Coordinates of N, CA and C and ligand atoms in Angstrom, one line a residue:
X52 N 97.5 71.7 60.7 CA 96.9 70.3 60.8 C 97.2 69.6 59.5
X53 N 97.6 68.3 59.7 CA 97.9 67.4 58.6 C 96.6 66.7 58.2
X54 N 96.3 66.7 56.9 CA 95.1 65.9 56.5 C 95.5 65.1 55.2
X55 N 94.7 64.2 54.9 CA 94.9 63.4 53.8 C 94.8 64.2 52.5
X56 N 95.7 63.9 51.5 CA 95.7 64.8 50.3 C 94.4 64.8 49.6
X57 N 93.6 63.8 49.8 CA 92.3 63.7 49.0 C 91.2 64.4 49.8
X58 N 91.5 65.1 50.9 CA 90.4 65.8 51.7 C 89.7 66.8 50.8
X59 N 88.4 66.6 50.7 CA 87.6 67.6 49.9 C 86.6 68.1 50.9
X60 N 86.7 69.4 51.3 CA 85.8 69.9 52.4 C 84.3 69.9 51.9
X61 N 83.5 69.4 52.8 CA 82.0 69.5 52.5 C 81.5 70.7 53.1
X62 N 80.9 71.6 52.3 CA 80.4 72.9 52.8 C 79.0 73.0 52.5
X63 N 78.2 73.4 53.5 CA 76.8 73.7 53.2 C 76.6 75.2 53.1
X64 N 75.9 75.6 52.1 CA 75.7 77.1 51.8 C 74.2 77.4 51.8
X65 N 73.8 78.1 52.9 CA 72.4 78.5 52.9 C 72.3 79.8 52.1
X66 N 71.6 79.7 51.0 CA 71.5 80.9 50.1 C 70.1 81.4 50.0
X67 N 70.0 82.7 50.2 CA 68.6 83.3 50.0 C 68.2 83.3 48.6
X68 N 67.0 83.0 48.3 CA 66.4 82.8 47.0 C 66.5 84.1 46.1
X69 N 66.4 85.2 46.8 CA 66.3 86.5 46.0 C 67.6 86.9 45.4
X70 N 68.7 86.7 46.1 CA 70.0 87.2 45.6 C 71.1 86.1 45.5
X71 N 71.5 85.5 46.6 CA 72.6 84.6 46.6 C 72.3 83.3 45.8
X72 N 71.1 82.8 45.9 CA 70.8 81.6 45.1 C 70.9 81.9 43.6
X73 N 70.4 83.0 43.2 CA 70.5 83.4 41.8 C 72.0 83.7 41.4
X74 N 72.8 84.2 42.3 CA 74.2 84.4 42.0 C 74.9 83.1 41.9
X75 N 74.5 82.1 42.7 CA 75.1 80.8 42.7 C 74.8 80.1 41.3
X76 N 73.5 80.3 40.9 CA 73.0 79.8 39.7 C 73.8 80.4 38.5
X77 N 74.0 81.7 38.6 CA 74.7 82.4 37.5 C 76.2 81.9 37.5
X78 N 76.8 81.7 38.7 CA 78.1 81.2 38.7 C 78.2 79.8 38.1
X79 N 77.2 79.0 38.5 CA 77.2 77.6 38.0 C 77.0 77.5 36.5
X80 N 76.2 78.5 35.9 CA 75.9 78.4 34.5 C 76.9 79.1 33.6
X81 N 77.9 79.8 34.3 CA 78.9 80.5 33.5 C 80.2 79.8 33.7
X82 N 81.3 80.3 33.3 CA 82.6 79.7 33.4 C 83.2 79.8 34.7
X83 N 82.6 80.6 35.6 CA 83.2 80.8 36.9 C 82.6 79.9 37.9
X84 N 82.8 78.6 37.7 CA 82.2 77.6 38.7 C 82.8 77.7 40.0
X85 N 82.2 77.0 41.0 CA 82.7 76.9 42.3 C 82.8 75.4 42.7
X86 N 83.5 75.1 43.7 CA 83.7 73.7 44.1 C 82.4 72.9 44.2
X87 N 82.3 71.7 43.6 CA 81.1 70.9 43.7 C 80.8 70.4 45.1
X88 N 81.8 70.5 46.0 CA 81.5 70.0 47.3 C 80.7 71.1 48.1
X89 N 80.4 72.2 47.5 CA 79.6 73.2 48.2 C 78.1 72.9 47.9
X90 N 77.4 72.5 48.9 CA 76.0 72.1 48.7 C 75.1 73.3 49.0
X91 N 74.3 73.7 48.1 CA 73.4 74.9 48.2 C 72.1 74.4 48.9
X92 N 71.7 75.2 49.9 CA 70.4 75.0 50.5 C 69.7 76.3 50.3
X93 N 68.6 76.3 49.5 CA 67.9 77.6 49.2 C 66.9 77.9 50.4
X94 N 67.0 79.1 50.8 CA 66.1 79.6 51.9 C 65.4 80.9 51.4
X95 N 64.2 81.2 51.9 CA 63.5 82.4 51.4 C 64.3 83.7 51.7
X96 N 65.0 83.6 52.8 CA 65.8 84.8 53.3 C 66.7 84.3 54.3
X97 N 67.9 84.8 54.4 CA 68.9 84.3 55.4 C 68.4 84.6 56.8
X98 N 67.4 85.5 56.9 CA 66.8 85.7 58.2 C 66.1 84.5 58.8
X99 N 65.8 83.5 57.9 CA 65.2 82.2 58.3 C 66.2 81.2 58.8
X100 N 67.5 81.5 58.7 CA 68.5 80.6 59.1 C 68.8 80.8 60.6
X101 N 68.5 79.8 61.4 CA 68.7 79.9 62.8 C 70.1 79.4 63.2
X102 N 70.6 79.9 64.3 CA 71.9 79.4 64.8 C 72.0 77.9 64.8
X103 N 70.8 77.3 65.2 CA 70.8 75.8 65.3 C 71.0 75.1 64.0
X104 N 70.5 75.8 62.9 CA 70.8 75.2 61.6 C 72.3 75.1 61.3
X105 N 73.0 76.2 61.7 CA 74.4 76.2 61.4 C 75.2 75.1 62.3
X106 N 74.8 75.1 63.5 CA 75.4 74.1 64.4 C 75.1 72.7 64.0
X107 N 73.8 72.5 63.6 CA 73.4 71.1 63.2 C 74.1 70.7 61.9
X108 N 74.3 71.6 61.0 CA 75.1 71.2 59.8 C 76.5 70.7 60.1
X109 N 77.1 71.4 61.1 CA 78.5 71.0 61.5 C 78.4 69.7 62.2
X110 N 77.4 69.5 63.1 CA 77.2 68.3 63.8 C 77.0 67.1 62.9
X111 N 76.3 67.4 61.8 CA 75.9 66.3 60.9 C 77.0 66.0 59.9
X112 N 78.2 66.7 60.0 CA 79.3 66.3 59.2 C 79.8 67.4 58.2
X113 N 79.2 68.5 58.1 CA 79.7 69.6 57.2 C 81.1 70.0 57.8
X114 N 82.0 70.3 57.0 CA 83.3 70.9 57.4 C 83.2 72.4 57.6
X115 N 82.3 73.0 56.9 CA 82.1 74.4 56.9 C 80.7 74.8 56.5
X116 N 80.3 75.9 57.0 CA 78.9 76.4 56.7 C 79.0 77.9 56.2
X117 N 78.3 78.1 55.1 CA 78.3 79.5 54.6 C 76.9 80.0 54.6
X118 N 76.7 81.2 54.9 CA 75.4 81.8 54.8 C 75.5 83.0 53.8
X119 N 74.7 82.9 52.7 CA 74.9 83.9 51.7 C 73.6 84.6 51.5
X120 N 73.6 85.9 51.7 CA 72.4 86.7 51.7 C 72.5 87.9 50.8
X121 N 71.5 88.7 50.7 CA 71.5 89.9 49.9 C 72.5 90.9 50.5
X122 N 72.8 91.9 49.6 CA 73.7 93.0 50.1 C 73.1 93.7 51.2
X123 N 73.9 94.3 52.1 CA 73.3 95.1 53.2 C 72.3 96.2 52.6
X124 N 71.2 96.3 53.3 CA 70.2 97.3 52.8 C 69.3 96.8 51.7
X125 N 69.6 95.6 51.1 CA 68.9 95.1 50.0 C 68.1 93.8 50.3
X126 N 68.0 93.4 51.6 CA 67.2 92.2 51.9 C 65.7 92.5 51.6
X127 N 65.1 91.5 50.9 CA 63.7 91.6 50.6 C 62.8 91.6 51.8
X128 N 63.3 91.2 52.9 CA 62.5 91.2 54.1 C 63.1 92.2 55.1
X129 N 63.8 93.2 54.5 CA 64.4 94.4 55.2 C 65.6 94.1 56.0
X130 N 65.5 93.3 57.1 CA 66.6 93.1 58.0 C 67.0 91.7 58.2
X131 N 66.5 90.8 57.4 CA 66.8 89.3 57.5 C 68.3 89.1 57.5
X132 N 69.0 89.7 56.5 CA 70.5 89.5 56.4 C 71.2 90.0 57.6
X133 N 70.7 91.1 58.2 CA 71.4 91.7 59.4 C 71.3 90.7 60.6
X134 N 70.1 90.1 60.7 CA 69.8 89.1 61.8 C 70.7 87.9 61.5
X135 N 70.8 87.5 60.3 CA 71.6 86.3 59.9 C 73.1 86.6 60.3
X136 N 73.5 87.8 60.0 CA 74.9 88.1 60.3 C 75.2 88.0 61.8
X137 N 74.2 88.5 62.6 CA 74.4 88.4 64.0 C 74.4 87.0 64.5
X138 N 73.6 86.1 63.9 CA 73.6 84.7 64.2 C 74.9 84.0 63.9
X139 N 75.4 84.4 62.7 CA 76.7 83.8 62.2 C 77.8 84.2 63.2
X140 N 77.8 85.5 63.6 CA 78.8 85.9 64.6 C 78.7 85.2 65.9
X141 N 77.4 85.0 66.3 CA 77.1 84.3 67.6 C 77.7 82.8 67.5
X142 N 77.4 82.2 66.4 CA 77.9 80.8 66.2 C 79.4 80.8 66.1
X143 N 80.0 81.7 65.5 CA 81.5 81.8 65.4 C 82.1 81.9 66.8
X144 N 81.4 82.7 67.6 CA 81.9 82.9 69.0 C 81.7 81.6 69.8
X145 N 80.6 80.9 69.6 CA 80.3 79.6 70.3 C 81.4 78.6 69.9
X146 N 81.7 78.5 68.6 CA 82.7 77.6 68.1 C 84.1 77.9 68.8
X147 N 84.4 79.1 68.9 CA 85.7 79.5 69.5 C 85.7 79.0 71.0
X148 N 84.5 79.2 71.6 CA 84.4 78.8 73.1 C 84.6 77.3 73.3
X149 N 84.2 76.5 72.3 CA 84.4 75.0 72.4 C 85.6 74.5 71.7
X150 N 86.5 75.5 71.3 CA 87.8 75.1 70.7 C 87.7 74.7 69.2
X151 N 86.7 75.1 68.6 CA 86.7 74.9 67.1 C 87.0 76.2 66.4
X152 N 87.4 76.1 65.2 CA 87.8 77.3 64.4 C 86.6 78.0 64.0
X153 N 86.4 79.3 64.4 CA 85.3 80.1 63.9 C 85.2 80.3 62.4
X154 N 86.3 80.2 61.7 CA 86.3 80.3 60.3 C 85.5 79.2 59.6
X155 N 85.1 78.2 60.3 CA 84.3 77.2 59.7 C 82.9 77.7 59.3
X156 N 82.5 78.9 59.9 CA 81.2 79.5 59.6 C 81.5 80.9 59.1
X157 N 80.8 81.2 58.0 CA 81.0 82.6 57.4 C 79.8 83.1 56.7
X158 N 79.6 84.4 56.7 CA 78.5 85.0 56.0 C 79.1 85.8 54.8
X159 N 78.4 85.8 53.7 CA 78.7 86.6 52.6 C 77.5 87.3 52.1
X160 N 77.7 88.4 51.4 CA 76.5 89.2 50.9 C 76.8 89.4 49.4
X161 N 75.8 89.1 48.6 CA 75.9 89.3 47.1 C 74.6 89.7 46.5
X162 N 74.6 90.3 45.4 CA 73.4 90.5 44.6 C 73.2 89.4 43.6
X163 N 72.0 89.4 43.0 CA 71.7 88.3 42.0 C 72.7 88.3 40.9
X164 N 73.2 89.4 40.5 CA 74.1 89.5 39.4 C 75.6 89.3 39.7
X165 N 75.9 88.9 41.0 CA 77.3 88.8 41.4 C 77.7 87.3 41.4
X166 N 77.5 86.7 40.2 CA 77.9 85.3 40.1 C 79.4 85.1 40.3
X167 N 80.2 86.0 39.7 CA 81.7 85.9 39.8 C 82.1 86.0 41.2
X168 N 81.5 87.0 41.9 CA 81.9 87.2 43.3 C 81.5 86.0 44.2
X169 N 80.3 85.5 43.9 CA 79.8 84.3 44.6 C 80.8 83.2 44.5
X170 N 81.2 82.9 43.2 CA 82.2 81.8 43.0 C 83.5 82.1 43.7
X171 N 84.0 83.3 43.6 CA 85.2 83.7 44.3 C 85.2 83.4 45.8
X172 N 84.1 83.9 46.4 CA 83.9 83.7 47.9 C 83.8 82.3 48.2
X173 N 83.1 81.5 47.4 CA 82.9 80.1 47.6 C 84.2 79.4 47.5
X174 N 85.0 79.7 46.6 CA 86.4 79.1 46.4 C 87.2 79.5 47.6
X175 N 87.2 80.7 48.1 CA 87.9 81.2 49.3 C 87.5 80.3 50.5
X176 N 86.2 80.1 50.6 CA 85.7 79.4 51.7 C 86.3 77.9 51.7
X177 N 86.2 77.3 50.5 CA 86.7 76.0 50.3 C 88.2 75.9 50.7
X178 N 89.0 76.9 50.3 CA 90.4 77.0 50.6 C 90.6 77.1 52.1
X179 N 89.8 77.9 52.7 CA 90.0 78.1 54.2 C 89.7 76.8 54.9
X180 N 88.6 76.1 54.5 CA 88.3 74.9 55.1 C 89.3 73.8 54.8
X181 N 89.8 73.8 53.6 CA 90.8 72.8 53.3 C 92.0 73.0 54.2
X182 N 92.4 74.2 54.4 CA 93.5 74.5 55.3 C 93.3 74.1 56.7
X183 N 92.0 74.3 57.2 CA 91.6 73.9 58.5 C 91.6 72.4 58.7
X184 N 91.2 71.7 57.6 CA 91.1 70.2 57.7 C 89.7 69.8 58.1
X185 N 89.5 68.5 58.2 CA 88.1 67.9 58.4 C 87.6 68.5 59.7
X186 N 86.3 68.6 59.8 CA 85.6 69.0 61.0 C 85.8 68.0 62.1
X187 N 86.5 68.4 63.2 CA 86.8 67.5 64.3 C 85.6 66.9 64.9
X188 N 84.5 67.6 64.9 CA 83.2 67.1 65.5 C 82.8 65.8 64.8
X189 N 82.9 65.9 63.5 CA 82.5 64.7 62.6 C 83.5 63.6 62.7
X190 N 84.8 63.9 62.8 CA 85.9 62.9 62.9 C 85.7 62.2 64.2
X191 N 85.4 62.9 65.3 CA 85.2 62.3 66.6 C 84.0 61.4 66.6
X192 N 82.9 61.9 66.0 CA 81.7 61.1 66.0 C 81.9 59.8 65.2
X193 N 82.7 59.9 64.1 CA 82.9 58.7 63.3 C 83.8 57.7 64.0
X194 N 84.6 58.2 64.9 CA 85.5 57.3 65.6 C 84.8 56.6 66.8
X195 N 83.7 57.2 67.3 CA 83.0 56.7 68.4 C 82.3 55.4 68.1
X196 N 82.5 54.3 68.8 CA 81.8 53.1 68.5 C 80.3 53.3 68.6
X197 N 79.5 52.6 67.7 CA 78.1 52.8 67.7 C 77.4 52.6 69.0
X198 N 77.8 51.8 69.9 CA 77.2 51.6 71.2 C 77.3 52.9 72.0
X199 N 78.4 53.5 72.0 CA 78.6 54.8 72.7 C 77.7 55.9 72.1
X200 N 77.7 55.9 70.8 CA 76.9 56.9 70.1 C 75.4 56.8 70.6
X201 N 74.9 55.5 70.6 CA 73.5 55.3 71.0 C 73.3 55.7 72.4
X202 N 74.3 55.4 73.3 CA 74.1 55.8 74.7 C 74.1 57.3 74.8
X203 N 75.0 58.0 74.0 CA 75.0 59.5 74.1 C 73.6 60.1 73.7
X204 N 73.0 59.5 72.7 CA 71.8 60.0 72.1 C 70.6 59.7 73.1
X205 N 70.7 58.7 73.9 CA 69.6 58.4 74.8 C 69.7 59.2 76.1
X206 N 70.9 59.7 76.4 CA 71.1 60.5 77.6 C 70.8 62.0 77.4
Ligands
FES1781 FE1 68.0 87.9 50.7 FE2 66.8 88.5 53.0 S1 65.9 88.3 51.1 S2 68.8 88.0 52.7

């Protein structure tokens, strides 16, 4: 896909407060920064992230969505990260079904001390989304005249 050279992917990252948010904070506070286009949304546990949150983020214009939770077996709510992983896989499958790239949604697992790894995974995500190009859902929505958008929303 060809995209404008200035394309900077907008990525929403749902990060659990116990591990991934702390890792992101550590990454941001050290020299191993991650792209500023990654917007962190703190959640108590990735188990709180519903499939609809992921789809809605894409619908609202995110080019990619990342879910970042505790390491397997380390979720403070025991199985929240496992449920989140299942939801991410479900949404990846849904994206594939509708002809969108499943790689726009991804789950990672980090501990609070893994700031470097968080930054690396975030950069990888940004590179993947840059290669995929802008979210077609958002591009299509932006091209739709306002009157049609209003009609779609009322139907
Ligand atoms: Fe971190 Fe559940 S508390 S994923």
